[in-house]
PDB file of C-alpha atoms in Angstrom:
ATOM      1  CA  UNK A1485     160.900 141.505 163.335  1.00 49.00           C
ATOM      2  CA  UNK A1486     164.439 140.742 162.061  1.00 60.00           C
ATOM      3  CA  UNK A1487     164.556 138.696 158.722  1.00 61.00           C
ATOM      4  CA  UNK A1488     165.601 135.028 159.079  1.00 64.00           C
ATOM      5  CA  UNK A1489     169.135 134.333 158.654  1.00 72.00           C
ATOM      6  CA  UNK A1490     170.097 132.387 155.397  1.00 78.00           C
ATOM      7  CA  UNK A1491     170.116 128.783 155.362  1.00 78.00           C
ATOM      8  CA  UNK A1492     173.140 127.024 154.207  1.00 82.00           C
ATOM      9  CA  UNK A1493     171.586 123.702 153.793  1.00 83.00           C
ATOM     10  CA  UNK A1494     168.114 121.949 153.452  1.00 85.00           C
ATOM     11  CA  UNK A1495     167.471 118.202 154.183  1.00 86.00           C
ATOM     12  CA  UNK A1496     164.634 116.138 153.495  1.00 85.00           C
ATOM     13  CA  UNK A1497     163.990 112.269 154.656  1.00 80.00           C
ATOM     14  CA  UNK A1498     163.737 109.964 151.596  1.00 79.00           C
ATOM     15  CA  UNK A1499     160.157 108.603 152.775  1.00 79.00           C
ATOM     16  CA  UNK A1500     158.924 112.215 152.764  1.00 81.00           C
ATOM     17  CA  UNK A1501     160.051 112.968 149.392  1.00 82.00           C
ATOM     18  CA  UNK A1502     158.822 109.847 147.974  1.00 80.00           C
ATOM     19  CA  UNK A1503     155.534 110.688 149.366  1.00 81.00           C
ATOM     20  CA  UNK A1504     155.343 114.104 148.256  1.00 80.00           C
ATOM     21  CA  UNK A1505     156.466 112.998 144.600  1.00 78.00           C
ATOM     22  CA  UNK A1506     153.718 110.374 144.839  1.00 77.00           C
ATOM     23  CA  UNK A1507     151.094 112.993 145.485  1.00 73.00           C
ATOM     24  CA  UNK A1508     152.339 114.683 142.422  1.00 70.00           C
ATOM     25  CA  UNK A1509     152.189 111.907 140.098  1.00 68.00           C
ATOM     26  CA  UNK A1510     148.845 111.060 141.149  1.00 70.00           C
ATOM     27  CA  UNK A1511     147.056 114.306 140.743  1.00 64.00           C
ATOM     28  CA  UNK A1512     146.023 114.725 137.189  1.00 54.00           C
ATOM     29  CA  UNK A1513     143.450 117.310 137.265  1.00 58.00           C
ATOM     30  CA  UNK A1514     144.840 120.426 138.697  1.00 63.00           C
ATOM     31  CA  UNK A1515     147.744 121.740 140.815  1.00 69.00           C
ATOM     32  CA  UNK A1516     147.993 121.117 144.365  1.00 72.00           C
ATOM     33  CA  UNK A1517     149.482 123.021 147.424  1.00 77.00           C
ATOM     34  CA  UNK A1518     150.510 122.350 151.137  1.00 80.00           C
ATOM     35  CA  UNK A1519     152.563 123.114 153.743  1.00 82.00           C
ATOM     36  CA  UNK A1520     156.136 121.518 154.851  1.00 84.00           C
ATOM     37  CA  UNK A1521     156.969 121.124 158.427  1.00 84.00           C
ATOM     38  CA  UNK A1522     160.455 120.493 160.172  1.00 85.00           C
ATOM     39  CA  UNK A1523     162.810 121.927 162.266  1.00 84.00           C
ATOM     40  CA  UNK A1524     165.978 124.424 162.053  1.00 85.00           C
ATOM     41  CA  UNK A1525     169.179 123.633 163.756  1.00 85.00           C
ATOM     42  CA  UNK A1526     172.805 124.577 163.949  1.00 82.00           C
ATOM     43  CA  UNK A1527     175.159 122.100 162.879  1.00 77.00           C
ATOM     44  CA  UNK A1528     179.237 122.064 163.780  1.00 70.00           C
ATOM     45  CA  UNK A1529     181.549 120.178 161.332  1.00 63.00           C
ATOM     46  CA  UNK A1530     182.602 117.080 163.079  1.00 59.00           C
ATOM     47  CA  UNK A1531     185.983 116.770 161.045  1.00 61.00           C
ATOM     48  CA  UNK A1532     187.927 119.764 162.859  1.00 57.00           C
ATOM     49  CA  UNK A1533     191.495 119.873 162.888  1.00 60.00           C
ATOM     50  CA  UNK A1534     194.053 121.869 164.773  1.00 59.00           C
ATOM     51  CA  UNK A1535     194.128 123.986 161.678  1.00 61.00           C
ATOM     52  CA  UNK A1536     190.881 124.568 161.006  1.00 56.00           C
ATOM     53  CA  UNK A1537     190.265 128.142 160.824  1.00 58.00           C
ATOM     54  CA  UNK A1538     186.355 128.221 159.904  1.00 58.00           C
ATOM     55  CA  UNK A1539     184.246 126.698 162.677  1.00 63.00           C
ATOM     56  CA  UNK A1540     181.109 128.519 161.809  1.00 71.00           C
ATOM     57  CA  UNK A1541     178.148 126.423 162.666  1.00 75.00           C
ATOM     58  CA  UNK A1542     175.798 125.518 159.462  1.00 78.00           C
ATOM     59  CA  UNK A1543     172.138 126.372 159.845  1.00 83.00           C
ATOM     60  CA  UNK A1544     170.460 123.316 158.520  1.00 84.00           C
ATOM     61  CA  UNK A1545     166.458 123.001 157.609  1.00 85.00           C
ATOM     62  CA  UNK A1546     165.157 119.547 157.938  1.00 87.00           C
ATOM     63  CA  UNK A1547     161.777 118.745 156.327  1.00 86.00           C
ATOM     64  CA  UNK A1548     160.297 115.977 158.128  1.00 84.00           C
ATOM     65  CA  UNK A1549     156.595 116.275 157.085  1.00 83.00           C
ATOM     66  CA  UNK A1550     153.829 117.783 154.765  1.00 82.00           C
ATOM     67  CA  UNK A1551     150.192 118.830 154.902  1.00 79.00           C
ATOM     68  CA  UNK A1552     148.208 118.859 151.472  1.00 77.00           C
ATOM     69  CA  UNK A1553     145.995 121.858 151.680  1.00 75.00           C
ATOM     70  CA  UNK A1554     145.203 124.944 149.535  1.00 70.00           C
ATOM     71  CA  UNK A1555     143.146 126.823 151.835  1.00 71.00           C
ATOM     72  CA  UNK A1556     145.856 129.190 152.924  1.00 72.00           C
ATOM     73  CA  UNK A1557     145.908 130.488 149.497  1.00 72.00           C
ATOM     74  CA  UNK A1558     143.746 133.140 148.096  1.00 69.00           C
ATOM     75  CA  UNK A1559     142.376 132.917 144.447  1.00 66.00           C
ATOM     76  CA  UNK A1560     144.944 134.869 142.954  1.00 63.00           C
ATOM     77  CA  UNK A1561     147.820 132.613 144.841  1.00 63.00           C
ATOM     78  CA  UNK A1562     148.694 134.732 147.454  1.00 70.00           C
ATOM     79  CA  UNK A1563     149.286 133.548 150.837  1.00 72.00           C
ATOM     80  CA  UNK A1564     146.558 134.348 153.568  1.00 72.00           C
ATOM     81  CA  UNK A1565     148.187 134.880 156.901  1.00 74.00           C
ATOM     82  CA  UNK A1566     144.838 134.616 158.855  1.00 75.00           C
ATOM     83  CA  UNK A1567     144.172 131.258 157.408  1.00 75.00           C
ATOM     84  CA  UNK A1568     147.555 130.048 157.778  1.00 74.00           C
ATOM     85  CA  UNK A1569     147.726 130.997 161.411  1.00 74.00           C
ATOM     86  CA  UNK A1570     144.362 129.194 162.022  1.00 74.00           C
ATOM     87  CA  UNK A1571     145.633 126.127 160.503  1.00 72.00           C
ATOM     88  CA  UNK A1572     148.908 126.163 162.020  1.00 73.00           C
ATOM     89  CA  UNK A1573     148.658 127.885 165.552  1.00 63.00           C
ATOM     90  CA  UNK A1574     152.002 126.919 166.785  1.00 65.00           C
ATOM     91  CA  UNK A1575     154.228 128.040 163.502  1.00 61.00           C
ATOM     92  CA  UNK A1576     157.706 126.719 165.069  1.00 62.00           C
ATOM     93  CA  UNK A1577     157.350 123.622 163.246  1.00 80.00           C
ATOM     94  CA  UNK A1578     156.269 125.535 159.962  1.00 81.00           C
ATOM     95  CA  UNK A1579     159.064 125.692 157.596  1.00 83.00           C
ATOM     96  CA  UNK A1580     157.318 127.024 154.385  1.00 81.00           C
ATOM     97  CA  UNK A1581     154.770 125.849 151.678  1.00 79.00           C
ATOM     98  CA  UNK A1582     155.010 123.851 148.305  1.00 79.00           C
ATOM     99  CA  UNK A1583     152.993 124.085 145.259  1.00 74.00           C
ATOM    100  CA  UNK A1584     152.861 121.167 142.461  1.00 68.00           C
ATOM    101  CA  UNK A1585     151.792 120.663 138.850  1.00 60.00           C
ATOM    102  CA  UNK A1586     150.664 117.449 137.181  1.00 57.00           C
ATOM    103  CA  UNK A1587     152.632 116.044 134.239  1.00 53.00           C
ATOM    104  CA  UNK A1588     151.823 117.618 130.877  1.00 55.00           C
ATOM    105  CA  UNK A1589     149.439 115.679 129.026  1.00 61.00           C
ATOM    106  CA  UNK A1590     150.991 112.629 126.532  1.00 61.00           C
ATOM    107  CA  UNK A1591     152.208 113.801 123.322  1.00 72.00           C
ATOM    108  CA  UNK A1592     152.064 110.483 121.672  1.00 75.00           C
ATOM    109  CA  UNK A1593     148.381 109.184 120.523  1.00 75.00           C
ATOM    110  CA  UNK A1594     147.495 105.512 119.403  1.00 76.00           C
ATOM    111  CA  UNK A1595     144.722 105.375 117.111  1.00 76.00           C
ATOM    112  CA  UNK A1596     143.449 101.833 116.512  1.00 71.00           C
ATOM    113  CA  UNK A1597     140.645 100.975 114.183  1.00 68.00           C
ATOM    114  CA  UNK A1598     138.659  97.695 113.399  1.00 64.00           C
ATOM    115  CA  UNK A1599     136.005  97.758 110.955  1.00 63.00           C
ATOM    116  CA  UNK A1600     133.013  95.523 111.530  1.00 58.00           C
ATOM    117  CA  UNK A1601     133.472  92.056 110.357  1.00 59.00           C
ATOM    118  CA  UNK A1602     131.710  88.738 110.410  1.00 61.00           C
ATOM    119  CA  UNK A1603     132.278  87.068 113.675  1.00 60.00           C
ATOM    120  CA  UNK A1604     132.425  83.685 112.024  1.00 65.00           C
ATOM    121  CA  UNK A1605     135.448  84.385 109.925  1.00 62.00           C
ATOM    122  CA  UNK A1606     139.033  83.969 111.114  1.00 61.00           C
ATOM    123  CA  UNK A1607     140.464  86.533 109.036  1.00 65.00           C
ATOM    124  CA  UNK A1608     139.980  90.251 110.634  1.00 64.00           C
ATOM    125  CA  UNK A1609     141.401  93.642 109.257  1.00 70.00           C
ATOM    126  CA  UNK A1610     142.910  96.018 111.802  1.00 72.00           C
ATOM    127  CA  UNK A1611     144.530  99.510 111.240  1.00 78.00           C
ATOM    128  CA  UNK A1612     146.465 101.530 113.487  1.00 79.00           C
ATOM    129  CA  UNK A1613     148.228 105.058 113.208  1.00 83.00           C
ATOM    130  CA  UNK A1614     150.577 106.728 115.810  1.00 85.00           C
ATOM    131  CA  UNK A1615     150.444 110.747 116.077  1.00 84.00           C
ATOM    132  CA  UNK A1616     152.698 112.981 117.934  1.00 84.00           C
ATOM    133  CA  UNK A1617     151.342 116.296 119.309  1.00 79.00           C
ATOM    134  CA  UNK A1618     153.637 119.160 118.486  1.00 81.00           C
ATOM    135  CA  UNK A1619     153.055 122.046 121.035  1.00 76.00           C
ATOM    136  CA  UNK A1620     154.892 124.676 118.717  1.00 79.00           C
ATOM    137  CA  UNK A1621     152.636 124.031 115.823  1.00 81.00           C
ATOM    138  CA  UNK A1622     149.517 122.934 117.997  1.00 78.00           C
ATOM    139  CA  UNK A1623     149.310 120.176 115.338  1.00 82.00           C
ATOM    140  CA  UNK A1624     149.488 116.305 115.020  1.00 82.00           C
ATOM    141  CA  UNK A1625     152.359 114.742 113.224  1.00 86.00           C
ATOM    142  CA  UNK A1626     152.166 111.248 111.930  1.00 87.00           C
ATOM    143  CA  UNK A1627     154.885 109.036 113.029  1.00 86.00           C
ATOM    144  CA  UNK A1628     156.104 105.407 111.596  1.00 83.00           C
ATOM    145  CA  UNK A1629     156.076 102.768 114.171  1.00 76.00           C
ATOM    146  CA  UNK A1630     158.111  99.547 113.969  1.00 69.00           C
ATOM    147  CA  UNK A1631     156.611  96.186 115.021  1.00 67.00           C
ATOM    148  CA  UNK A1632     159.199  94.287 117.020  1.00 61.00           C
ATOM    149  CA  UNK A1633     158.919  90.336 116.248  1.00 60.00           C
ATOM    150  CA  UNK A1634     160.994  87.300 116.556  1.00 53.00           C
ATOM    151  CA  UNK A1635     162.711  86.783 113.211  1.00 56.00           C
ATOM    152  CA  UNK A1636     165.978  87.543 111.481  1.00 59.00           C
ATOM    153  CA  UNK A1637     165.038  91.089 110.762  1.00 60.00           C
ATOM    154  CA  UNK A1638     164.589  91.800 114.388  1.00 56.00           C
ATOM    155  CA  UNK A1639     167.566  89.851 115.751  1.00 56.00           C
ATOM    156  CA  UNK A1640     169.501  93.486 116.825  1.00 59.00           C
ATOM    157  CA  UNK A1641     166.624  94.078 119.371  1.00 54.00           C
ATOM    158  CA  UNK A1642     167.503  90.931 121.494  1.00 53.00           C
ATOM    159  CA  UNK A1643     171.453  91.511 120.831  1.00 54.00           C
ATOM    160  CA  UNK A1644     172.174  92.754 124.493  1.00 51.00           C
ATOM    161  CA  UNK A1645     168.965  91.159 126.014  1.00 51.00           C
ATOM    162  CA  UNK A1646     169.810  89.641 129.613  1.00 54.00           C
ATOM    163  CA  UNK A1647     167.052  88.274 131.655  1.00 52.00           C
ATOM    164  CA  UNK A1648     166.383  89.656 134.938  1.00 55.00           C
ATOM    165  CA  UNK A1649     165.134  86.383 136.431  1.00 52.00           C
ATOM    166  CA  UNK A1650     166.898  83.408 134.693  1.00 53.00           C
ATOM    167  CA  UNK A1651     165.322  80.251 134.030  1.00 55.00           C
ATOM    168  CA  UNK A1652     166.412  77.762 136.960  1.00 56.00           C
ATOM    169  CA  UNK A1653     169.031  75.038 136.096  1.00 58.00           C
ATOM    170  CA  UNK A1654     167.428  71.746 136.275  1.00 55.00           C
ATOM    171  CA  UNK A1655     168.701  68.292 135.834  1.00 56.00           C
ATOM    172  CA  UNK A1656     166.420  66.940 133.028  1.00 52.00           C
ATOM    173  CA  UNK A1657     167.194  63.484 131.706  1.00 51.00           C
ATOM    174  CA  UNK A1658     166.079  62.932 128.085  1.00 44.00           C
ATOM    175  CA  UNK A1659     163.107  60.343 127.771  1.00 44.00           C
ATOM    176  CA  UNK A1660     165.118  58.220 124.928  1.00 44.00           C
ATOM    177  CA  UNK A1661     167.805  57.550 127.139  1.00 44.00           C
ATOM    178  CA  UNK A1662     168.207  53.952 128.759  1.00 47.00           C
ATOM    179  CA  UNK A1663     166.917  53.881 132.349  1.00 48.00           C
ATOM    180  CA  UNK A1664     169.513  52.901 134.949  1.00 47.00           C
ATOM    181  CA  UNK A1665     168.497  50.700 137.783  1.00 48.00           C
ATOM    182  CA  UNK A1666     169.434  52.590 141.092  1.00 51.00           C
ATOM    183  CA  UNK A1667     169.252  51.236 144.701  1.00 61.00           C
ATOM    184  CA  UNK A1668     166.893  52.837 147.177  1.00 65.00           C
ATOM    185  CA  UNK A1669     169.409  55.490 148.114  1.00 68.00           C
ATOM    186  CA  UNK A1670     170.002  56.866 144.752  1.00 72.00           C
ATOM    187  CA  UNK A1671     166.036  56.864 144.149  1.00 72.00           C
ATOM    188  CA  UNK A1672     165.503  58.870 147.264  1.00 73.00           C
ATOM    189  CA  UNK A1673     168.047  61.214 146.101  1.00 75.00           C
ATOM    190  CA  UNK A1674     166.476  61.576 142.928  1.00 74.00           C
ATOM    191  CA  UNK A1675     163.190  62.104 144.343  1.00 75.00           C
ATOM    192  CA  UNK A1676     164.576  64.679 146.491  1.00 78.00           C
ATOM    193  CA  UNK A1677     166.327  66.500 143.665  1.00 77.00           C
ATOM    194  CA  UNK A1678     163.065  66.335 141.741  1.00 75.00           C
ATOM    195  CA  UNK A1679     160.851  68.085 144.490  1.00 79.00           C
ATOM    196  CA  UNK A1680     163.667  70.641 144.642  1.00 80.00           C
ATOM    197  CA  UNK A1681     163.422  71.108 140.912  1.00 77.00           C
ATOM    198  CA  UNK A1682     159.787  71.225 141.111  1.00 76.00           C
ATOM    199  CA  UNK A1683     159.810  74.065 143.717  1.00 78.00           C
ATOM    200  CA  UNK A1684     162.351  75.986 141.303  1.00 76.00           C
ATOM    201  CA  UNK A1685     160.279  75.627 138.302  1.00 72.00           C
ATOM    202  CA  UNK A1686     157.121  76.878 140.023  1.00 74.00           C
ATOM    203  CA  UNK A1687     158.822  80.049 140.901  1.00 71.00           C
ATOM    204  CA  UNK A1688     158.825  80.833 137.029  1.00 71.00           C
ATOM    205  CA  UNK A1689     155.776  78.542 136.032  1.00 70.00           C
ATOM    206  CA  UNK A1690     153.625  77.297 138.658  1.00 71.00           C
ATOM    207  CA  UNK A1691     151.634  74.217 137.687  1.00 70.00           C
ATOM    208  CA  UNK A1692     154.133  72.823 135.047  1.00 73.00           C
ATOM    209  CA  UNK A1693     155.393  69.457 135.861  1.00 75.00           C
ATOM    210  CA  UNK A1694     159.365  69.361 135.763  1.00 71.00           C
ATOM    211  CA  UNK A1695     159.368  65.888 134.100  1.00 69.00           C
ATOM    212  CA  UNK A1696     157.512  67.526 131.210  1.00 70.00           C
ATOM    213  CA  UNK A1697     160.884  69.579 130.488  1.00 69.00           C
ATOM    214  CA  UNK A1698     162.582  66.277 128.961  1.00 66.00           C
ATOM    215  CA  UNK A1699     159.965  66.547 126.206  1.00 65.00           C
ATOM    216  CA  UNK A1700     161.344  69.790 125.087  1.00 65.00           C
ATOM    217  CA  UNK A1701     164.844  68.318 124.506  1.00 63.00           C
ATOM    218  CA  UNK A1702     166.305  66.407 121.715  1.00 62.00           C
ATOM    219  CA  UNK A1703     165.032  65.580 118.349  1.00 62.00           C
ATOM    220  CA  UNK A1704     161.447  64.812 119.545  1.00 64.00           C
ATOM    221  CA  UNK A1705     161.087  68.382 120.834  1.00 61.00           C
ATOM    222  CA  UNK A1706     159.286  69.600 117.619  1.00 62.00           C
ATOM    223  CA  UNK A1707     156.565  67.112 118.479  1.00 65.00           C
ATOM    224  CA  UNK A1708     155.679  68.834 121.775  1.00 65.00           C
ATOM    225  CA  UNK A1709     154.920  72.299 120.488  1.00 68.00           C
ATOM    226  CA  UNK A1710     151.852  72.447 122.687  1.00 72.00           C
ATOM    227  CA  UNK A1711     153.661  71.351 125.831  1.00 70.00           C
ATOM    228  CA  UNK A1712     156.130  74.516 125.288  1.00 68.00           C
ATOM    229  CA  UNK A1713     152.939  76.997 124.652  1.00 75.00           C
ATOM    230  CA  UNK A1714     151.672  75.557 127.896  1.00 77.00           C
ATOM    231  CA  UNK A1715     154.991  76.574 129.789  1.00 74.00           C
ATOM    232  CA  UNK A1716     154.897  79.971 128.330  1.00 76.00           C
ATOM    233  CA  UNK A1717     151.094  80.239 129.464  1.00 80.00           C
ATOM    234  CA  UNK A1718     151.974  79.385 132.751  1.00 80.00           C
ATOM    235  CA  UNK A1719     155.040  81.752 132.958  1.00 78.00           C
ATOM    236  CA  UNK A1720     152.823  84.614 131.857  1.00 80.00           C
ATOM    237  CA  UNK A1721     150.243  83.703 134.529  1.00 82.00           C
ATOM    238  CA  UNK A1722     152.788  83.700 136.976  1.00 80.00           C
ATOM    239  CA  UNK A1723     153.834  87.187 135.943  1.00 81.00           C
ATOM    240  CA  UNK A1724     150.558  88.349 135.945  1.00 81.00           C
ATOM    241  CA  UNK A1725     149.835  87.520 139.359  1.00 82.00           C
ATOM    242  CA  UNK A1726     153.104  89.177 140.340  1.00 82.00           C
ATOM    243  CA  UNK A1727     151.862  92.300 138.695  1.00 82.00           C
ATOM    244  CA  UNK A1728     148.427  92.152 140.747  1.00 84.00           C
ATOM    245  CA  UNK A1729     150.499  91.839 144.249  1.00 85.00           C
ATOM    246  CA  UNK A1730     152.367  94.952 143.197  1.00 83.00           C
ATOM    247  CA  UNK A1731     149.013  96.741 142.301  1.00 83.00           C
ATOM    248  CA  UNK A1732     147.625  95.733 145.518  1.00 84.00           C
ATOM    249  CA  UNK A1733     150.425  96.662 147.593  1.00 85.00           C
ATOM    250  CA  UNK A1734     150.346 100.274 146.042  1.00 81.00           C
ATOM    251  CA  UNK A1735     146.725 100.741 146.695  1.00 83.00           C
ATOM    252  CA  UNK A1736     147.546  99.812 150.069  1.00 86.00           C
ATOM    253  CA  UNK A1737     150.447 102.234 150.669  1.00 84.00           C
ATOM    254  CA  UNK A1738     148.336 105.032 148.973  1.00 83.00           C
ATOM    255  CA  UNK A1739     145.283 104.273 151.310  1.00 85.00           C
ATOM    256  CA  UNK A1740     147.713 104.426 154.262  1.00 86.00           C
ATOM    257  CA  UNK A1741     149.085 107.796 153.147  1.00 83.00           C
ATOM    258  CA  UNK A1742     145.554 109.212 152.667  1.00 83.00           C
ATOM    259  CA  UNK A1743     144.530 107.942 156.181  1.00 85.00           C
ATOM    260  CA  UNK A1744     147.699 109.687 157.667  1.00 85.00           C
ATOM    261  CA  UNK A1745     146.590 112.898 156.049  1.00 83.00           C
ATOM    262  CA  UNK A1746     143.244 112.771 157.458  1.00 85.00           C
ATOM    263  CA  UNK A1747     144.956 111.958 161.040  1.00 85.00           C
ATOM    264  CA  UNK A1748     147.375 114.811 160.354  1.00 82.00           C
ATOM    265  CA  UNK A1749     144.340 117.269 159.194  1.00 81.00           C
ATOM    266  CA  UNK A1750     142.656 116.300 162.538  1.00 81.00           C
ATOM    267  CA  UNK A1751     144.995 117.069 164.761  1.00 81.00           C
ATOM    268  CA  UNK A1752     145.802 120.557 163.377  1.00 78.00           C
ATOM    269  CA  UNK A1753     141.955 121.297 163.338  1.00 77.00           C
ATOM    270  CA  UNK A1754     141.868 120.275 167.181  1.00 76.00           C
ATOM    271  CA  UNK A1755     144.895 122.145 167.867  1.00 68.00           C
ATOM    272  CA  UNK A1756     143.428 125.432 166.263  1.00 63.00           C
ATOM    273  CA  UNK A1757     141.931 127.902 168.850  1.00 60.00           C
ATOM    274  CA  UNK A1758     138.182 128.362 168.913  1.00 55.00           C
TER     275      UNK A1758
END
């Protein structure tokens, strides 16, 4: 059998590569292996001119899918041809195989300690240390840690801060300004504007009434610190809900990928000769 010609280019679709990398990131116990499927084609350059002297087609291998399995490998890591042919009887779509290793273990360790104290006491003593594991010396090296808080000493951390989701611009009237008697049309317009502002505010802090924002402006704002804390709390709840939705979506994607793997394995198994 003649050896296969050299490939000039290899292509893989974005979803296939993302799925393959996802398997690598979620494998934390051992290495994993599998088979790559696709097709090989000859492509001719499209930008040909009258002066083009090189019109040699390009041999392109395109990866379209993969199957995670290590049954075709022997304990020593060699490929078992008999097992491979049983897994893939029609090898025309088989391009090759892959092997992955999980990420290295973390090198930073955060050690927290809290002594037993009286539960009725409002004062608690906690201690923490951070160590970095050095692979060269196989030892733990203590590392200092800086706590980032709000204050003059930490302004540098917020100098280049730009919010990804800016707070909506709302038309808030100060509570101590004199009330202006409007006609019915103006009142209806203000009611619509208030409803619109409330919807925009609910995106950041659901359940916080927009009229309470006027208490956070002017010289009387210092008397409404609880209202400000309530606003922050509702914003954190909103962020927590969004985080939960992202986690649930990721779990559904992983569940669908596992289902697709089972279907692919079932198809390959049913196609194998008895």
